[in-house]
PDB file of C-alpha atoms in Angstrom:
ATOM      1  CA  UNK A   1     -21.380  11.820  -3.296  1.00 56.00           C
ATOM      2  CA  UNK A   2     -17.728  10.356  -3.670  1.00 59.00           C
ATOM      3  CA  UNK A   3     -15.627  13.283  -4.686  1.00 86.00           C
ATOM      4  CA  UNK A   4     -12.651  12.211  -6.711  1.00 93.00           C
ATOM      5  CA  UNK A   5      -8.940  13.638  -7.297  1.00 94.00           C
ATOM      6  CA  UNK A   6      -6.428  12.851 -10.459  1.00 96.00           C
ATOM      7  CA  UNK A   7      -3.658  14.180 -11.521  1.00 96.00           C
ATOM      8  CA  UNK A   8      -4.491  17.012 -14.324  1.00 95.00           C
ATOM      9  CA  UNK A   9      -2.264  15.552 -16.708  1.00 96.00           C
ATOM     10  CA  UNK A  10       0.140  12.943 -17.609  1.00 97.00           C
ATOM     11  CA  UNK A  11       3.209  12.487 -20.061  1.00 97.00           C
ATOM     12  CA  UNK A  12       3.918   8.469 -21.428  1.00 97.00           C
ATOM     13  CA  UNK A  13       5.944   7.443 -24.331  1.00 97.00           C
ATOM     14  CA  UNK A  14       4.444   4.871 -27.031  1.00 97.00           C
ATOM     15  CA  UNK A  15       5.191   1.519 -25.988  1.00 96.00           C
ATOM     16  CA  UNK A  16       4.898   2.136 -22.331  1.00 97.00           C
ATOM     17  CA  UNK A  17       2.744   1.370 -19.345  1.00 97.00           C
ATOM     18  CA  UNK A  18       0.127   4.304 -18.119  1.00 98.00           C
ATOM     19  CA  UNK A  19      -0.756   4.291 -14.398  1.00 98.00           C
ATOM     20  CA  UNK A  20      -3.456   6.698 -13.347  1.00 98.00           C
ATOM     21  CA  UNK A  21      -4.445   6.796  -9.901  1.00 97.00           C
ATOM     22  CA  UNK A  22      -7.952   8.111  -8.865  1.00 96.00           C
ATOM     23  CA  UNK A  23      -8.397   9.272  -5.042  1.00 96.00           C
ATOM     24  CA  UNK A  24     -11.928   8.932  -3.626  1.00 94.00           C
ATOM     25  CA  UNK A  25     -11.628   8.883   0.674  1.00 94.00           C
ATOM     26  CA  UNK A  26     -15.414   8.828   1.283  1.00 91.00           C
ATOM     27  CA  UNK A  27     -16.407   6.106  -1.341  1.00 91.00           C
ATOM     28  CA  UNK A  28     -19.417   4.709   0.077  1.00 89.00           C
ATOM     29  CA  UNK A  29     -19.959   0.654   0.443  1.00 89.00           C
ATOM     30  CA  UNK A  30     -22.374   0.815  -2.371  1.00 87.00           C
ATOM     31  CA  UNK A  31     -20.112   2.517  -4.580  1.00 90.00           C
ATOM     32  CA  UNK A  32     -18.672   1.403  -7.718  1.00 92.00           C
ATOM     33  CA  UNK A  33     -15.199   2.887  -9.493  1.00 93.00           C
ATOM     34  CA  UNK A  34     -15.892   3.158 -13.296  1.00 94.00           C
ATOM     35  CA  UNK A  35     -13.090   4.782 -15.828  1.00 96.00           C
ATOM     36  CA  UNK A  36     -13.917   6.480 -18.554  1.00 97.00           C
ATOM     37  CA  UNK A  37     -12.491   8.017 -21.881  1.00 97.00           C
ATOM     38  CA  UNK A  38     -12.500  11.076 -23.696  1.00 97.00           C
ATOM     39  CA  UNK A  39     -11.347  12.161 -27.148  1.00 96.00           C
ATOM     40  CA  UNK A  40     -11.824  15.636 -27.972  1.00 91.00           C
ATOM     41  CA  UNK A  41     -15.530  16.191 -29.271  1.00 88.00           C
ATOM     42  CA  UNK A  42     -16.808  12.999 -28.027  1.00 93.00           C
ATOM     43  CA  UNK A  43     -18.997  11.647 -25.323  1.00 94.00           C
ATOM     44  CA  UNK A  44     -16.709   9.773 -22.766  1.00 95.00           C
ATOM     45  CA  UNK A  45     -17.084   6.133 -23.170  1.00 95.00           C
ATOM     46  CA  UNK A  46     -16.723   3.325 -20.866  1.00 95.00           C
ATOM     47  CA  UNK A  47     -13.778   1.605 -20.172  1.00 96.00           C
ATOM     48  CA  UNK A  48     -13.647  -0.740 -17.056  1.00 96.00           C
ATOM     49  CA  UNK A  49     -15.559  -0.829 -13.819  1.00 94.00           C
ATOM     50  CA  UNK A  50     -14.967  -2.624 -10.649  1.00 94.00           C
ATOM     51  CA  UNK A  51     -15.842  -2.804  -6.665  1.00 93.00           C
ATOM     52  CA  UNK A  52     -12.935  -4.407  -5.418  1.00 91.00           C
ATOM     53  CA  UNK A  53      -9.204  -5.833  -5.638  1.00 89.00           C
ATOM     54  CA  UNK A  54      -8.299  -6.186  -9.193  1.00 95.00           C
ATOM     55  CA  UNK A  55     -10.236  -6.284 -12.795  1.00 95.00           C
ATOM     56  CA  UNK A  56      -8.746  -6.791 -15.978  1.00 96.00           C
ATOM     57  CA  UNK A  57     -10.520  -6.545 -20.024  1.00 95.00           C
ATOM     58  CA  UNK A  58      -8.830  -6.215 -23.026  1.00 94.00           C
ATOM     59  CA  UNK A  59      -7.987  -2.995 -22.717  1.00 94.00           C
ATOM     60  CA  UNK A  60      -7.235  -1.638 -19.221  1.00 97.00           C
ATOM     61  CA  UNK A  61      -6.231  -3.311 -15.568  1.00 97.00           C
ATOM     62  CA  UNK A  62      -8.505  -1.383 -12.420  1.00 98.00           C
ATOM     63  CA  UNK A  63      -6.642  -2.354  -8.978  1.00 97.00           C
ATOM     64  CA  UNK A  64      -8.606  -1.427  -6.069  1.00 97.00           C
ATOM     65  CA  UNK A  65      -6.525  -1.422  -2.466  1.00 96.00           C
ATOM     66  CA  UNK A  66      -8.805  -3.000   0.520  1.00 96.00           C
ATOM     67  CA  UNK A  67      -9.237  -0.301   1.700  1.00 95.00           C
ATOM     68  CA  UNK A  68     -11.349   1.264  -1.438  1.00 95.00           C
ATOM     69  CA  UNK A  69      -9.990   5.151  -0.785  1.00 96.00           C
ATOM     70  CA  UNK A  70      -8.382   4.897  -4.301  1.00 96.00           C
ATOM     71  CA  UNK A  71      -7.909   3.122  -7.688  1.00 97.00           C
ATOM     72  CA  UNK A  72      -5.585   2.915 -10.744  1.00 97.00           C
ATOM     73  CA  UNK A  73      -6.266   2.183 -13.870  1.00 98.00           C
ATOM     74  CA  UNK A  74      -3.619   1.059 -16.019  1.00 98.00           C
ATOM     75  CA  UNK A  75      -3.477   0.703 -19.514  1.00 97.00           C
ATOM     76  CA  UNK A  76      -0.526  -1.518 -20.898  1.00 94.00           C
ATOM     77  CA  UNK A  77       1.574  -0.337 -23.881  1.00 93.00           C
ATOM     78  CA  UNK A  78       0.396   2.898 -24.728  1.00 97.00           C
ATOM     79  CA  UNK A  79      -0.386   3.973 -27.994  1.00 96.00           C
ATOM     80  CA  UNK A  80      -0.655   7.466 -29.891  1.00 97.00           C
ATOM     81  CA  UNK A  81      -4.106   6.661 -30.141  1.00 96.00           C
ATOM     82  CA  UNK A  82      -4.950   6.622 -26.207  1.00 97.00           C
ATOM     83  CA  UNK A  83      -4.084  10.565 -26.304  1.00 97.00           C
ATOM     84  CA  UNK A  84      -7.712  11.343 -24.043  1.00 97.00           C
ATOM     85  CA  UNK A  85      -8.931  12.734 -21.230  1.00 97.00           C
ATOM     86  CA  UNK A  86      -9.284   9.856 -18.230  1.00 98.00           C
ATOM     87  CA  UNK A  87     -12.231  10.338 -15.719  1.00 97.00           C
ATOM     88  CA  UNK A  88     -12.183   8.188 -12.663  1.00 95.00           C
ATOM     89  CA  UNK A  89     -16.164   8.089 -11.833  1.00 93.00           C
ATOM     90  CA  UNK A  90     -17.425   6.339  -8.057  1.00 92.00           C
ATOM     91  CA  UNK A  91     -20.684   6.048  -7.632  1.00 88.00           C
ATOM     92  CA  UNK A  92     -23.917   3.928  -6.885  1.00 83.00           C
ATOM     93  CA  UNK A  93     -26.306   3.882 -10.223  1.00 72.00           C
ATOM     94  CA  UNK A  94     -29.197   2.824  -7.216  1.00 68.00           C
ATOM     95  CA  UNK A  95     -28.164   6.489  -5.477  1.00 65.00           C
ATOM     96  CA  UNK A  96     -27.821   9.059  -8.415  1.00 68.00           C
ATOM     97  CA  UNK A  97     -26.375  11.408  -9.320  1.00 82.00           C
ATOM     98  CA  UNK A  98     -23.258  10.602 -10.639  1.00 88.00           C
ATOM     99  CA  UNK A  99     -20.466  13.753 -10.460  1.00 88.00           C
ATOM    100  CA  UNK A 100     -17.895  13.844 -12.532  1.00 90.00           C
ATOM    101  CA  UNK A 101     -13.936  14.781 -11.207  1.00 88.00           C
ATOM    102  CA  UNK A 102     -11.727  16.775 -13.307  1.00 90.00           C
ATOM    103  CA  UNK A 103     -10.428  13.467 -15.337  1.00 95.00           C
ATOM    104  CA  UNK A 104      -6.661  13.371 -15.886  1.00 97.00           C
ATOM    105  CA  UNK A 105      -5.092  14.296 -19.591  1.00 97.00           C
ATOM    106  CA  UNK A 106      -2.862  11.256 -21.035  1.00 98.00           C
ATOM    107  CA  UNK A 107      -0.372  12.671 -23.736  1.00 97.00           C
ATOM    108  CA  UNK A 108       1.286  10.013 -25.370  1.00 97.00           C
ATOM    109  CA  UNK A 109       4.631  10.634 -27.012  1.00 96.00           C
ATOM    110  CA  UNK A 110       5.960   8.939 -30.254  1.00 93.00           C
TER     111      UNK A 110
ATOM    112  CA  UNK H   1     -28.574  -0.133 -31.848  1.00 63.00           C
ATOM    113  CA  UNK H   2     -28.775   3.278 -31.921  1.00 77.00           C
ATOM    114  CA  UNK H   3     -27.724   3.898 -27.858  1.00 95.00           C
ATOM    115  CA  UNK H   4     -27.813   7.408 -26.446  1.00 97.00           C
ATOM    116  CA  UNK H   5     -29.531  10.108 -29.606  1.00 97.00           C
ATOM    117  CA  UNK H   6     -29.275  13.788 -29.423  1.00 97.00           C
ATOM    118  CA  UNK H   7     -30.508  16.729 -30.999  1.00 97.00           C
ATOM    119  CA  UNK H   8     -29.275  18.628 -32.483  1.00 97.00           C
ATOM    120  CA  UNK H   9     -25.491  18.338 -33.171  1.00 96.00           C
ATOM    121  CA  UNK H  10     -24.814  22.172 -33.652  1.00 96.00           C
ATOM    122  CA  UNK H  11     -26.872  25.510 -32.369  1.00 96.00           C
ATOM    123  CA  UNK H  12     -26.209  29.079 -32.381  1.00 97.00           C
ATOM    124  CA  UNK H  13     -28.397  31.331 -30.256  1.00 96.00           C
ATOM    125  CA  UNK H  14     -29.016  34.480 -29.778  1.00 97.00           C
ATOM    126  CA  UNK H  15     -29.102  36.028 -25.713  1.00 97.00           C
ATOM    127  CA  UNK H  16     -32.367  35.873 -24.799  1.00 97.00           C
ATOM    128  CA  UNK H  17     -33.240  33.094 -27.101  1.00 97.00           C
ATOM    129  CA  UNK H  18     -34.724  29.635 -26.097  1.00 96.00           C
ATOM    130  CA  UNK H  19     -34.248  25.845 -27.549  1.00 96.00           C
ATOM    131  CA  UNK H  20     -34.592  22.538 -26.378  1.00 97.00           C
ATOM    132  CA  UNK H  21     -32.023  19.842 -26.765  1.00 98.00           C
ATOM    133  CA  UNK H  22     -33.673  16.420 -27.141  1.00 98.00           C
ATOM    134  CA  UNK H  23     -32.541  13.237 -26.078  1.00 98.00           C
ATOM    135  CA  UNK H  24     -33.397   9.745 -26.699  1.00 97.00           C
ATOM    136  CA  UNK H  25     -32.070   5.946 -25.570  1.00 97.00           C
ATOM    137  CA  UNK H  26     -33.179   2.943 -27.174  1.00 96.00           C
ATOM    138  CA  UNK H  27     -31.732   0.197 -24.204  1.00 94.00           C
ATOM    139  CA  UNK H  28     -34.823   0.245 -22.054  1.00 94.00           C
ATOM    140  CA  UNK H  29     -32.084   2.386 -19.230  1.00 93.00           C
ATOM    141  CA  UNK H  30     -34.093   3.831 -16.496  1.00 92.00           C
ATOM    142  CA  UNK H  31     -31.473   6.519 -15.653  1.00 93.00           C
ATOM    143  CA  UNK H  32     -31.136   9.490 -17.900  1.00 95.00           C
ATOM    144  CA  UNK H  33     -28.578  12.270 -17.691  1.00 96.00           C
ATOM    145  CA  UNK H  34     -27.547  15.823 -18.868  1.00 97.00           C
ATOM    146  CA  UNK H  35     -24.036  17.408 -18.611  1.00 97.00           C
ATOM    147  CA  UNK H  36     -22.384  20.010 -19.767  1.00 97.00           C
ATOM    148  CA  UNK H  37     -18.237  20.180 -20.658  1.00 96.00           C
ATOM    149  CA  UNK H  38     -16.993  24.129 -21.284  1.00 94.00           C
ATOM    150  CA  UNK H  39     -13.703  23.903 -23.315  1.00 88.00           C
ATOM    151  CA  UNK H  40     -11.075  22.300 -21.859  1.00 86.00           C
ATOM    152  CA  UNK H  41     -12.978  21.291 -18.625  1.00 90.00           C
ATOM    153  CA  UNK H  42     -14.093  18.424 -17.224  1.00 91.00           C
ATOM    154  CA  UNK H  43     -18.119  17.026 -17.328  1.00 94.00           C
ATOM    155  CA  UNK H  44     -20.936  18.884 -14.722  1.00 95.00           C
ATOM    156  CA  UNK H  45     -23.754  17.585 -14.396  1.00 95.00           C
ATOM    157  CA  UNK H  46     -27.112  19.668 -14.570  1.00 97.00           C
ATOM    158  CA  UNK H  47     -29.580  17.435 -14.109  1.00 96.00           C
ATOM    159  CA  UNK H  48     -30.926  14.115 -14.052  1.00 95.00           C
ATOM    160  CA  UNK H  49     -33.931  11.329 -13.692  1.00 94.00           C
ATOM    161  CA  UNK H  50     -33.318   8.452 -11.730  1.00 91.00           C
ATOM    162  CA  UNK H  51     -36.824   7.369 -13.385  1.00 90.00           C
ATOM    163  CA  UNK H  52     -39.720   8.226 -15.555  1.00 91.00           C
ATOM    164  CA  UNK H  53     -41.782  10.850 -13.504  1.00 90.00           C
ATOM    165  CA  UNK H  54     -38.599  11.971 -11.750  1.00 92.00           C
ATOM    166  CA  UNK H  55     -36.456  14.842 -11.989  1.00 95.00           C
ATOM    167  CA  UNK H  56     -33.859  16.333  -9.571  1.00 94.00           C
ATOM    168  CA  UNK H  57     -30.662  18.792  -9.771  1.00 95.00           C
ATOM    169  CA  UNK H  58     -27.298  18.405 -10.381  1.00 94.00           C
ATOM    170  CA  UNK H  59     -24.631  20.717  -9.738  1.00 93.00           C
ATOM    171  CA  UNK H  60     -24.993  23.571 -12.009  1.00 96.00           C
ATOM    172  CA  UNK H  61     -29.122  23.556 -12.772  1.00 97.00           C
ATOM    173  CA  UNK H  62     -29.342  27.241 -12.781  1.00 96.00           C
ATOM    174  CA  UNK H  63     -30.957  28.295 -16.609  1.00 96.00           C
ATOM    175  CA  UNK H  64     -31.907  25.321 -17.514  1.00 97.00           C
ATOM    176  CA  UNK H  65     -35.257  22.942 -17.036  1.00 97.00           C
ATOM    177  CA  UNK H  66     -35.866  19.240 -17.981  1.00 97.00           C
ATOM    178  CA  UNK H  67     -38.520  17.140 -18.634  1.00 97.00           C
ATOM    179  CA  UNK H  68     -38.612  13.551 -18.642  1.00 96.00           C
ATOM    180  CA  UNK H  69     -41.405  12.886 -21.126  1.00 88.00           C
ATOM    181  CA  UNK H  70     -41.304   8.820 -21.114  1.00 95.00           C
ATOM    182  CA  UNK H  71     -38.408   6.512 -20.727  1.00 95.00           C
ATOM    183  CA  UNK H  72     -36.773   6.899 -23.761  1.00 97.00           C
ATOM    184  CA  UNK H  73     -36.804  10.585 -23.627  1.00 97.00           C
ATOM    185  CA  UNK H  74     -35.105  13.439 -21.500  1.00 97.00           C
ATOM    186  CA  UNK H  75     -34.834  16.882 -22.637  1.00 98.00           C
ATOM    187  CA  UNK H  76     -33.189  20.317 -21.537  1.00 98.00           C
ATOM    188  CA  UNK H  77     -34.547  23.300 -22.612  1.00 97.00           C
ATOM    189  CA  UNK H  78     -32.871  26.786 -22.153  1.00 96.00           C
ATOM    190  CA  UNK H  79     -35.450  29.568 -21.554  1.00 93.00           C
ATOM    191  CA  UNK H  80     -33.267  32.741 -21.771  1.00 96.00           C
ATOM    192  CA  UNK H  81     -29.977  31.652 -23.306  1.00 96.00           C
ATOM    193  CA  UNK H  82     -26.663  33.746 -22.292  1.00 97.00           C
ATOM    194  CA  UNK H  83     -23.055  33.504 -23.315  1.00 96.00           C
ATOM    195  CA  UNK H  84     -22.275  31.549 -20.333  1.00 96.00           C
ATOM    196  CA  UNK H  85     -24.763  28.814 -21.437  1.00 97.00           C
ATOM    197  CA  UNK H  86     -21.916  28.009 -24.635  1.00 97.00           C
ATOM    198  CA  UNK H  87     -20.991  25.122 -24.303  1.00 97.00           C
ATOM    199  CA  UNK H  88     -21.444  21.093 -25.390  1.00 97.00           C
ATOM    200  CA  UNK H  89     -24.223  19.092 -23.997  1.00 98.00           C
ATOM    201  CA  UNK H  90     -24.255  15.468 -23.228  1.00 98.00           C
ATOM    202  CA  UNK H  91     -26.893  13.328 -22.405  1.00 98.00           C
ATOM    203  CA  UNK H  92     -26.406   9.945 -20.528  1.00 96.00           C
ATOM    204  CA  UNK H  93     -28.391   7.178 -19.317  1.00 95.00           C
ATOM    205  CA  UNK H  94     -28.112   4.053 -17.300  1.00 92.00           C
ATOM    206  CA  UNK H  95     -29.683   1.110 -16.495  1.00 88.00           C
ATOM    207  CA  UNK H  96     -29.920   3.350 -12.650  1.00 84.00           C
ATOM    208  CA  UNK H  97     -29.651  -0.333 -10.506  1.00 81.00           C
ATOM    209  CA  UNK H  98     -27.587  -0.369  -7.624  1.00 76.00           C
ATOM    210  CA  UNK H  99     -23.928  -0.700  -8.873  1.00 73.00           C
ATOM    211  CA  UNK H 100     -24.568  -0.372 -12.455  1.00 68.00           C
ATOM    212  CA  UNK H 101     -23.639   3.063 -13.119  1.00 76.00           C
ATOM    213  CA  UNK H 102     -21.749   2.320 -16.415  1.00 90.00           C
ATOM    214  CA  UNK H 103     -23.159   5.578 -18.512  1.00 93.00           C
ATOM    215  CA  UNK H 104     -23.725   5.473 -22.163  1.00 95.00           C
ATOM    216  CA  UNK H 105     -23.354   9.168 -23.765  1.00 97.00           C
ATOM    217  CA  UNK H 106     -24.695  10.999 -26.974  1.00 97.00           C
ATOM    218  CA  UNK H 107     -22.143  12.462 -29.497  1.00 95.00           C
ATOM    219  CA  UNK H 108     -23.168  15.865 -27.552  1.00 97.00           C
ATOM    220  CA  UNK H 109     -24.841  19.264 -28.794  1.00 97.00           C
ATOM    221  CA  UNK H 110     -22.719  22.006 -29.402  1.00 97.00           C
ATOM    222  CA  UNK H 111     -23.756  25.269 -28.400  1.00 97.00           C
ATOM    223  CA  UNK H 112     -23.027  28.738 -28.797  1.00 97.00           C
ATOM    224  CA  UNK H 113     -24.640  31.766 -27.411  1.00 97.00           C
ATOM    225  CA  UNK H 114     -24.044  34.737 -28.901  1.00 96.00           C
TER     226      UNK H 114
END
């Protein structure tokens, strides 16, 4: 199981770029790097998901260094609204179970 | 679509006391999932079932059972609640093939043990 580490919590002002980075050392060549987020008293939901180099949707960028040993997940032009709780999940949905980190809390500031 | 259906929202129990939370998934996912998020902390999983007919531990499985009574349906029952047990349950599935782990979650069952 890939264990992960993020930072327990971030500050960000409206308007600007987020950068969370997620450390996983022993992510396994199977292994997939999904995001999720939080709001208080709601299941996590799904946010972006990639295996390698960079992935971009409509809400969120996922850059992935060759090496795979960590990932960021950036989320342009933050918003009061993206106040949540981040989880960086890696995993292989063919080798459950999937473990959870401690998930970073984003405070954005009007 | 409904996605990922739990029961029920909100329980208060008494030490001692048993109940089963009950959850359902209506995207044919083969993967099913139960966690369990104390306040302020981050998601541990109890159990889960990579399959119908298949059940295995997570990390904290102590107190609880499941049972994995068709695909749609995974449940976790509590035989002798205690106050350590408070806390709000989600259940997840997945379509469980290699790579897809993208989880869908319930709205979660809050629970209190008094």
């Amino acid at each position: 199981l890939a264990k992960t580490t993020q930072p327990i919590s971030m500050d960000s002002y409206e308007g600007q770029e987020v950068n969370i980075t997620c450390s996983h050392n022993n992510i396994a060549t199977n292994d997939y790097i999904t995001w999720y987020q939080q709001f208080p008293s709601q299941g996590p939901r799904f946010i972006i998901q990639g295996y390698k180099t960079k992935v971009t949707n409509e809400v969120a960028s996922l850059f992935i260094p060759a090496d795979r040993k960590s990932s960021t997940l950036s989320l342009p032009r933050v918003s009061l609204s993206d106040t949540a709780v981040y989880y960086c999940l890696v995993g292989d949905a063919g080798n459950t179970p999937l473990v959870f980190g401690k998930g970073t809390r984003l405070s954005v500031i009007a | 679509n409904a996605g990922v259906t739990q029961t029920p929202k909100f329980q208060v129990l008494k030490t001692g006391q048993s109940m089963t939370l009950q959850c359902a998934q209506d995207m044919n996912h083969n993967s099913m999932y139960w966690y369990r998020q104390d306040p302020g902390m981050g998601l541990r999983l109890i159990y889960y079932s990579a399959s119908e007919g298949t059940t295995d531990k997570g990390e904290v499985p102590n107190g609880y059972n499941v049972s994995r009574l068709n695909k749609r349906e995974f449940s976790l029952r509590l035989e002798s609640a205690a106050p350590s047990q408070t806390s709000v349950y989600f259940c997840a599935s997945n379509l469980g093939a290699p790579g897809a782990n993208v989880l869908t979650f319930g709205a979660g069952s809050r629970l209190t043990v008094l």
